[in-house]
mmCIF file of C-alpha atoms in Angstrom:
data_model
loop_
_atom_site.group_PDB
_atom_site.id
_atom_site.type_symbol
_atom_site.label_atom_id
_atom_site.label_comp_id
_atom_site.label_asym_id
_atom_site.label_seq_id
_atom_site.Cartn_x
_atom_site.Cartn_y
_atom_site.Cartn_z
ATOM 1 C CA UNK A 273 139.430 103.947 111.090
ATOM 2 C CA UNK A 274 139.108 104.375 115.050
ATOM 3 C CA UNK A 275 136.218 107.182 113.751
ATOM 4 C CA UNK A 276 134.525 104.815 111.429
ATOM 5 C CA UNK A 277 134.792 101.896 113.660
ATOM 6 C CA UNK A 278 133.224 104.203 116.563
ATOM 7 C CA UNK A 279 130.087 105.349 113.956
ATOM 8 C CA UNK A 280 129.497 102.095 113.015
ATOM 9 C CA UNK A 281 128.983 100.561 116.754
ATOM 10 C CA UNK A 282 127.042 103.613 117.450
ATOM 11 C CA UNK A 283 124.595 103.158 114.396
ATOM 12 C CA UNK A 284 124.274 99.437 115.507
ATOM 13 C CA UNK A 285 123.186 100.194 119.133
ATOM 14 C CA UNK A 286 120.321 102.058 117.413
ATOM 15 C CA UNK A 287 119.152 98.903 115.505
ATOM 16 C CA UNK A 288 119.419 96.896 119.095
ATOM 17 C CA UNK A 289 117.883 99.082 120.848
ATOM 18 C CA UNK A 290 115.274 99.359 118.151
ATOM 19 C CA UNK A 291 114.814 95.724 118.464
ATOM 20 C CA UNK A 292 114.469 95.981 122.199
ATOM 21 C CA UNK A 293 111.612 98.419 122.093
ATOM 22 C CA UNK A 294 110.061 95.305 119.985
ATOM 23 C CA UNK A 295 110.259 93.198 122.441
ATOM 24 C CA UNK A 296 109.053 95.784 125.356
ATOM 25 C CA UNK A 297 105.862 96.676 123.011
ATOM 26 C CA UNK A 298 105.933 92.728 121.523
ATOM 27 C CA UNK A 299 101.435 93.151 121.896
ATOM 28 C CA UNK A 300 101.464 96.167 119.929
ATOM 29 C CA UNK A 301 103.448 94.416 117.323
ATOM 30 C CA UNK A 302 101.329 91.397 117.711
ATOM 31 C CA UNK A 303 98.039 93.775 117.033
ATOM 32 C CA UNK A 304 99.509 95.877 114.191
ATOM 33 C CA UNK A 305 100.744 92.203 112.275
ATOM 34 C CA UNK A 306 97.157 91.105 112.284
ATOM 35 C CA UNK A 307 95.916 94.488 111.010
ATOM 36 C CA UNK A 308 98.181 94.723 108.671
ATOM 37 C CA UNK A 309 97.391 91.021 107.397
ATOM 38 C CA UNK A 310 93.262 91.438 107.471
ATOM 39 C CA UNK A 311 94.093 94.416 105.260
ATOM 40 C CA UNK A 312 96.088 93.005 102.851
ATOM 41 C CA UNK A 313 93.669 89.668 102.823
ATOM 42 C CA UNK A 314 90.299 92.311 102.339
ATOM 43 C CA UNK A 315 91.906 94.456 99.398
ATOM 44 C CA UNK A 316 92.757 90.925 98.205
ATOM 45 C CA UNK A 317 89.089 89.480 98.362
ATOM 46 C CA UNK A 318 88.118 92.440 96.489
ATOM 47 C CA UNK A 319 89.936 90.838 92.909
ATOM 48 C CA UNK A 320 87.612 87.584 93.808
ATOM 49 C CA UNK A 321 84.357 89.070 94.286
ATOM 50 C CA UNK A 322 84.816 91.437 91.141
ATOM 51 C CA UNK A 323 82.940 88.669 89.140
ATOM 52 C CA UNK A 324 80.381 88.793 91.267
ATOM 53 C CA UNK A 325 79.863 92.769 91.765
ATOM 54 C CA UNK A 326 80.440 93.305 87.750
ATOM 55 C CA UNK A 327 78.681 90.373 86.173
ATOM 56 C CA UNK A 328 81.331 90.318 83.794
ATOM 57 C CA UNK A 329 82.722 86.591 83.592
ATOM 58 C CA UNK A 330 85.686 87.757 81.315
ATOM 59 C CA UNK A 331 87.544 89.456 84.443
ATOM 60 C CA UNK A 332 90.711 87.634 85.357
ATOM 61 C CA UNK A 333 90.485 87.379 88.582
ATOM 62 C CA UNK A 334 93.045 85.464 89.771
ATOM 63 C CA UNK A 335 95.143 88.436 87.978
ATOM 64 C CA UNK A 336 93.201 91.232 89.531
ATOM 65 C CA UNK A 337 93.785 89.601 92.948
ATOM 66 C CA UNK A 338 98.283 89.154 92.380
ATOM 67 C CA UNK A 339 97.712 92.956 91.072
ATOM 68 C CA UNK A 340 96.077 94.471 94.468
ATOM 69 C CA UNK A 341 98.633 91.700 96.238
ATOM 70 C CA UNK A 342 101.560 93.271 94.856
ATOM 71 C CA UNK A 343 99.873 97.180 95.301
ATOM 72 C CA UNK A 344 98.994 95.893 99.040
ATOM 73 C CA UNK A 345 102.433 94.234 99.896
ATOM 74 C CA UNK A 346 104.610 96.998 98.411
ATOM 75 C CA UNK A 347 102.796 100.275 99.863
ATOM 76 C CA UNK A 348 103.142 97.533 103.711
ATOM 77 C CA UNK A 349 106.620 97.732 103.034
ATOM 78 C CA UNK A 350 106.910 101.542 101.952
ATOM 79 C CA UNK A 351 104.986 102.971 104.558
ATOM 80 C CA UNK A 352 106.653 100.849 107.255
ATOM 81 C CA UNK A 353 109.419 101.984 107.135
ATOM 82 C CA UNK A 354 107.983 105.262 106.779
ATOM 83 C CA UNK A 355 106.367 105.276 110.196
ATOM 84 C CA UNK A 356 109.132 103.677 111.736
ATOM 85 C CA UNK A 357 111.173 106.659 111.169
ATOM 86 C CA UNK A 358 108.914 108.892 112.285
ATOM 87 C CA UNK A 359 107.293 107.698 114.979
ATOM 88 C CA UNK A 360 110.364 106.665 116.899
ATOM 89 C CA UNK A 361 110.779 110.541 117.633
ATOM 90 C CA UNK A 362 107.287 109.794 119.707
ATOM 91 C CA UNK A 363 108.168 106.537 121.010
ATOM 92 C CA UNK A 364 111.460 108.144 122.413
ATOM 93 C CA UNK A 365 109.169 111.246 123.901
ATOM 94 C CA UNK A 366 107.131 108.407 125.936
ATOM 95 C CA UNK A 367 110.551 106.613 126.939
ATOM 96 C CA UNK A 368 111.750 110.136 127.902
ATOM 97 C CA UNK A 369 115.377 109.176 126.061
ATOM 98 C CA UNK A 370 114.697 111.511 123.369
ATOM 99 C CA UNK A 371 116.781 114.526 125.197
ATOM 100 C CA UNK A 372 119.948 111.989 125.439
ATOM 101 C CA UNK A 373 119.304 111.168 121.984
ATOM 102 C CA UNK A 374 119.940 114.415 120.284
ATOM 103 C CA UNK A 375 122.722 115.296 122.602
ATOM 104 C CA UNK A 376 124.446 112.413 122.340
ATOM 105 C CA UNK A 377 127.973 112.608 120.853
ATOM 106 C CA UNK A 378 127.530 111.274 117.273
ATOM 107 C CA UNK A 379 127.080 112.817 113.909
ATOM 108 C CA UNK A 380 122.996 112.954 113.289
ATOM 109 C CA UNK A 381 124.040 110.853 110.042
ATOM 110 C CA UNK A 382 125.143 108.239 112.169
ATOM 111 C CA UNK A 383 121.586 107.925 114.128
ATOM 112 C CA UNK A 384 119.562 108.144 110.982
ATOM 113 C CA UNK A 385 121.443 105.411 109.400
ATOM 114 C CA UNK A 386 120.723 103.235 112.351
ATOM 115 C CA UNK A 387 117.269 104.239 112.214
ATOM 116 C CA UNK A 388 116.937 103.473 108.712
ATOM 117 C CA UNK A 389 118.639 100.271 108.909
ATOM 118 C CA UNK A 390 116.759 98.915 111.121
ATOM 119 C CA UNK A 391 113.461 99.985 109.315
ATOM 120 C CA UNK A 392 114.492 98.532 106.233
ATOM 121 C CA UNK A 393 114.963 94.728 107.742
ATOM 122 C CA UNK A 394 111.978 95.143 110.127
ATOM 123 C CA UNK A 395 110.302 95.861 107.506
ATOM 124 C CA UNK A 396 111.434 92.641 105.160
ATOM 125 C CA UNK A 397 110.433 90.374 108.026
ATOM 126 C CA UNK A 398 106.889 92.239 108.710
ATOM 127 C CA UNK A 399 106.300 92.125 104.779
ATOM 128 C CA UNK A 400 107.633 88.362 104.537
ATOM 129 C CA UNK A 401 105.275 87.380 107.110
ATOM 130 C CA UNK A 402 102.194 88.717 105.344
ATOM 131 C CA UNK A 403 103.335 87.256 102.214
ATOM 132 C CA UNK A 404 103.230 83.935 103.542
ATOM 133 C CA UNK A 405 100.252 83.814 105.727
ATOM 134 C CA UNK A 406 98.144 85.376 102.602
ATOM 135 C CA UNK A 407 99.884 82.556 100.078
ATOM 136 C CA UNK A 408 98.085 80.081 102.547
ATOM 137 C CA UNK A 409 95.155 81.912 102.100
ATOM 138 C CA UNK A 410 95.102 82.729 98.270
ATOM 139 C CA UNK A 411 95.862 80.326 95.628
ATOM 140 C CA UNK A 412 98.545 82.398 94.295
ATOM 141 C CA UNK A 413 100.820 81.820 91.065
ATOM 142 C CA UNK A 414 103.974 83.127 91.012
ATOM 143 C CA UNK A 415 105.614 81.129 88.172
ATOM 144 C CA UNK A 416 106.103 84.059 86.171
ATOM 145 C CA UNK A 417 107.376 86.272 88.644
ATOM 146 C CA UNK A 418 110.732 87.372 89.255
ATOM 147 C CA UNK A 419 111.157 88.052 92.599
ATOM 148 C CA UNK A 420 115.153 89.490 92.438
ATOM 149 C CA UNK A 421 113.901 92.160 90.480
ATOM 150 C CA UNK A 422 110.671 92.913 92.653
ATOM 151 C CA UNK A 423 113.188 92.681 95.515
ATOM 152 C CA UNK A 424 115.945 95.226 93.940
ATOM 153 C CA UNK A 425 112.557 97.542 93.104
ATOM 154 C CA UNK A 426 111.856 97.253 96.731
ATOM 155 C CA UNK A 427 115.433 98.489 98.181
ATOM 156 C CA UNK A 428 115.542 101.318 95.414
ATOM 157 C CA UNK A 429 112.486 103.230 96.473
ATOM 158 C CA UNK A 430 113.029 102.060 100.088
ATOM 159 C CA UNK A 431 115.714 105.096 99.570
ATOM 160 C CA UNK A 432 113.352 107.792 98.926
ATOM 161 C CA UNK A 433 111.087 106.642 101.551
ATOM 162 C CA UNK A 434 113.523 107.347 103.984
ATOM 163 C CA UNK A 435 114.207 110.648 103.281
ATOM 164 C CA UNK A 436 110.364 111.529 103.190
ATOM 165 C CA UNK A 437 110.309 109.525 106.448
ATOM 166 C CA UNK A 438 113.500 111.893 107.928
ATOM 167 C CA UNK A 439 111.371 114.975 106.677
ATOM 168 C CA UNK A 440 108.045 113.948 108.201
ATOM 169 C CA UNK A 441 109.554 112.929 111.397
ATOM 170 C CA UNK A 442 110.598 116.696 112.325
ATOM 171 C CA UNK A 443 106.424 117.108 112.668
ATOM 172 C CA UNK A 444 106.291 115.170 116.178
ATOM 173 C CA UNK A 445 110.154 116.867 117.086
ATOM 174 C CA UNK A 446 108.514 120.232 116.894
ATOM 175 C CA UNK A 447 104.711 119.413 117.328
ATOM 176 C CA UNK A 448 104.848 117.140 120.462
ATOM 177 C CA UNK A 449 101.181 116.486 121.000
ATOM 178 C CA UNK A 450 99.850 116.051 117.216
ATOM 179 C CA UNK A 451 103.024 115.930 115.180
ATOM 180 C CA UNK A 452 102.953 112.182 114.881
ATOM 181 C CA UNK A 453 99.755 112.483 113.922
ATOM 182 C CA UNK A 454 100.229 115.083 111.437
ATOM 183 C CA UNK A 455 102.874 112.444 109.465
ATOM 184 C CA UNK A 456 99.642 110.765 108.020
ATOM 185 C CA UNK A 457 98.973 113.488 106.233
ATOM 186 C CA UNK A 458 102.524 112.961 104.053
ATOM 187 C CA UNK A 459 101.445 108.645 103.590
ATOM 188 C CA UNK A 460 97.556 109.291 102.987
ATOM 189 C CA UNK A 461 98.856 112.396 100.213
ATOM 190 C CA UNK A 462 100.977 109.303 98.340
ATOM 191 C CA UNK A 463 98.481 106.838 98.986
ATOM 192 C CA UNK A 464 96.139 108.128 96.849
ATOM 193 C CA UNK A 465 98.334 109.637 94.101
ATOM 194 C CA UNK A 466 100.651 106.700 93.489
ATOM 195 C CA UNK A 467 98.536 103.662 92.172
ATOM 196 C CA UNK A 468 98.450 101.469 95.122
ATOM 197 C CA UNK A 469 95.024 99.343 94.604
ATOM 198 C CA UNK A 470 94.689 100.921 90.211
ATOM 199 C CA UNK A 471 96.682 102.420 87.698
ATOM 200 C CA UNK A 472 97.580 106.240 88.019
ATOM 201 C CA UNK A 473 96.274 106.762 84.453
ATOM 202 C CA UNK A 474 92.620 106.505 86.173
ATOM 203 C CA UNK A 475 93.209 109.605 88.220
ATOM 204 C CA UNK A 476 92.356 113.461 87.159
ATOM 205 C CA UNK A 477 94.817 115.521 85.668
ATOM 206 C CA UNK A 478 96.338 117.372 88.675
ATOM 207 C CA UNK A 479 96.746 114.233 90.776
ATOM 208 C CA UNK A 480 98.403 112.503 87.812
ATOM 209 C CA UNK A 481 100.948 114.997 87.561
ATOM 210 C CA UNK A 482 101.274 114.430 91.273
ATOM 211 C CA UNK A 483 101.834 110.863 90.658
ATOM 212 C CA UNK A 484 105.179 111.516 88.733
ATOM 213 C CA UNK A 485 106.954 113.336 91.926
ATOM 214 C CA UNK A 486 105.828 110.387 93.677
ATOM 215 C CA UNK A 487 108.686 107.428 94.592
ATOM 216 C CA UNK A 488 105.907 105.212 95.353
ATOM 217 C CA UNK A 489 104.417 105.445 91.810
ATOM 218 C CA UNK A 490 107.719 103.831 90.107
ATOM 219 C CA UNK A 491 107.840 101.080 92.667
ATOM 220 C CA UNK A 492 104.731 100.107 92.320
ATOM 221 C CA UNK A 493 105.029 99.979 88.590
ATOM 222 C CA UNK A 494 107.990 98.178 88.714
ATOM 223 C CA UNK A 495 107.473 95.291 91.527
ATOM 224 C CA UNK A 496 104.103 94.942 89.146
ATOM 225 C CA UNK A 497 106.422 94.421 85.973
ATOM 226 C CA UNK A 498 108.713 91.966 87.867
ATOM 227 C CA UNK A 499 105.920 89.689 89.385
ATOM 228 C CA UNK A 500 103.208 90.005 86.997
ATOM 229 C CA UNK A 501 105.190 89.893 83.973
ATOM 230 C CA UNK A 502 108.576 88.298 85.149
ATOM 231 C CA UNK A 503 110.472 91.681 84.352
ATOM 232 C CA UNK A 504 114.694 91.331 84.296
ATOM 233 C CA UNK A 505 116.165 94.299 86.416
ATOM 234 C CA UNK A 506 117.370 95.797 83.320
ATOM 235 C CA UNK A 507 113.929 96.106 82.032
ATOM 236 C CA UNK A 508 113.220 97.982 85.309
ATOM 237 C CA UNK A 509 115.469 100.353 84.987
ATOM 238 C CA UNK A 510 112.977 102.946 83.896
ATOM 239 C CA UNK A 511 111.342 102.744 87.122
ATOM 240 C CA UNK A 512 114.388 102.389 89.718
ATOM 241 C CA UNK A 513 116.204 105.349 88.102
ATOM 242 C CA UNK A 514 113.729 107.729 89.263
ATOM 243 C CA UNK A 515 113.258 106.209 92.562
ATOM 244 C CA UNK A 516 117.397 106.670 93.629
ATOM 245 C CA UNK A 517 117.581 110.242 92.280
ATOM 246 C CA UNK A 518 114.793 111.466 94.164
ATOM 247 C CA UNK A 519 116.376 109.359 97.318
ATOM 248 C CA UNK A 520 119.672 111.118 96.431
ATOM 249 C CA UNK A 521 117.760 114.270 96.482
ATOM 250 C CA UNK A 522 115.071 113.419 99.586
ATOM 251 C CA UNK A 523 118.231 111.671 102.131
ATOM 252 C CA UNK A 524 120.415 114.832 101.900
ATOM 253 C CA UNK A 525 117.032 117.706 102.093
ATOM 254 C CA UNK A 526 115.875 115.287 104.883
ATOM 255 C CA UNK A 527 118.506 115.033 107.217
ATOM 256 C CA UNK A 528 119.313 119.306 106.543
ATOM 257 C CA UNK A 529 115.353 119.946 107.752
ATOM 258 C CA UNK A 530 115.724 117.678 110.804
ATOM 259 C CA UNK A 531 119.130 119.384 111.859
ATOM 260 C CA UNK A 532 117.283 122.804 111.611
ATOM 261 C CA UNK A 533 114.192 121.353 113.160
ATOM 262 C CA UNK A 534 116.436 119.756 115.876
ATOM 263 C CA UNK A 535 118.190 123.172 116.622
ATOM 264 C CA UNK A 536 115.081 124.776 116.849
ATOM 265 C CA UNK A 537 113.575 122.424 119.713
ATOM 266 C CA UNK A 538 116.693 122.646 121.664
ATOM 267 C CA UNK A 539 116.206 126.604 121.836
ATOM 268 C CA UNK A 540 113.092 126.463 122.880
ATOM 269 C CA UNK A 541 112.950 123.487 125.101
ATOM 270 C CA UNK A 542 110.608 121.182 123.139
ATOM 271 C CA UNK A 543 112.461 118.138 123.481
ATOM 272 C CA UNK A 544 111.759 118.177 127.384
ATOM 273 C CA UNK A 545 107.657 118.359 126.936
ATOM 274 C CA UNK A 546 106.154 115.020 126.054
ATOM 275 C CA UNK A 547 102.438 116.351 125.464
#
């Protein structure tokens, strides 16, 4: 218990001082929450001015625009937590901590499940606040939507996302001056194959197949099922299934390639260079 109890205090310093950096780098926030919420409000003026660009007066747009809402707000929340995995690796390089990081006495479980835990509620608040600045915007109806099962959609494929996250984040460990850039290479790949702003059925026959090896792709589908069509979480099932085997499957590959990875830069000094 005096183990667990240890692991447990360590994995919660790594939230803190995840939520310290926050408050260091508060502007950067600042600029990246009113990115992200232009974004979400453009892809989301797109449904309204389909009339418009189309000419075709039987387009529901007020359903086009919750569709490319839900697309927008999910793939937010995905890849957030995405790049907070990885690109703490580079925010620790400019800190110069990321030495005592890696040799610090605790299991590397017990640092990525800080990591991830912290991800996963930054990322609820950063999605939450987009939500409700674009429901001031948008005349949105969510009267049919059942948000508990968008919300247990959400956690499921947060899963895989952090083991693709854990992967992608040995790119800046080993690659100090374009690995973080490399990781958009792993979010632009599921971007385009997983149905984000249309359905996957519209895409050629390779990138379709792609679509199915894609976590992204069932919670898409599925937060679309609960809010669009007021889907029970039994009724989901279909789609969250998928997305915790391939988390199951992702968490455990992940955190092997990072330990490798991490071996390797200690050998060879990497984790002292910061460009």
């Amino acid at each position: 218990m005096t183990t667990l109890s240890y692991q447990m205090r360590a994995s919660f310093a790594f939230v803190e001082r995840n939520f310290n950096l926050i408050k260091r780098y508060w502007s950067w926030e600042l600029v990246w929450l009113v990115y992200s919420i232009t974004d979400s409000m453009a892809v989301s003026f797109i449904g309204l001015g389909m009339e418009r660009i189309g000419g075709a007066a039987a387009v529901n747009t007020q359903y086009l625009v919750l569709y490319l809402l839900v697309g927008t707000l999910v793939w937010r929340f995905l890849s957030t937590i995405f790049y907070w995995i990885t690109d703490l690796i580079s925010i620790e390089r400019w800190e110069g901590t990321i030495e005592y990081t890696l040799m610090a006495p605790i299991r590397r479980l017990t640092h990525m499940a800080g990591q991830t835990a912290f991800s996963l509620v930054y990322s609820l608040i950063f999605t939450g606040v987009i939500l409700i600045v674009i429901s001031l915007v948008f005349d949105i109806d969510l009267s049919h939507a059942n948000l508990f099962s968008a919300t247990v959609m959400l956690l499921a494929g947060s899963v895989s996302f952090v083991g693709i996250g854990v992967m992608a984040s040995v790119l800046p460990l080993l690659f100090p001056e374009r690995g973080s850039q490399m990781t958009h290479v792993f979010i632009a790949l599921m971007l385009l194959i997983s149905g984000v702003y249309y359905p996957v059925d519209v895409l050629p026959g390779i990138l379709r197949t792609l679509a199915v090896y894609s976590p992204a792709t069932y919670v898409l589908r599925g937060a679309r099922m609960a809010i669009l069509e007021g889907a029970s979480v039994p009724m989901l099932w279909p789609q969250i299934w998928p997305a915790l085997l391939m988390g199951l499957f992702l968490i455990p590959l992940g955190l092997w390639i990072f330990q490798q990875a991490e071996h390797y830069a200690k050998r060879t000094g990497k984790l002292h260079r910061n460009g």
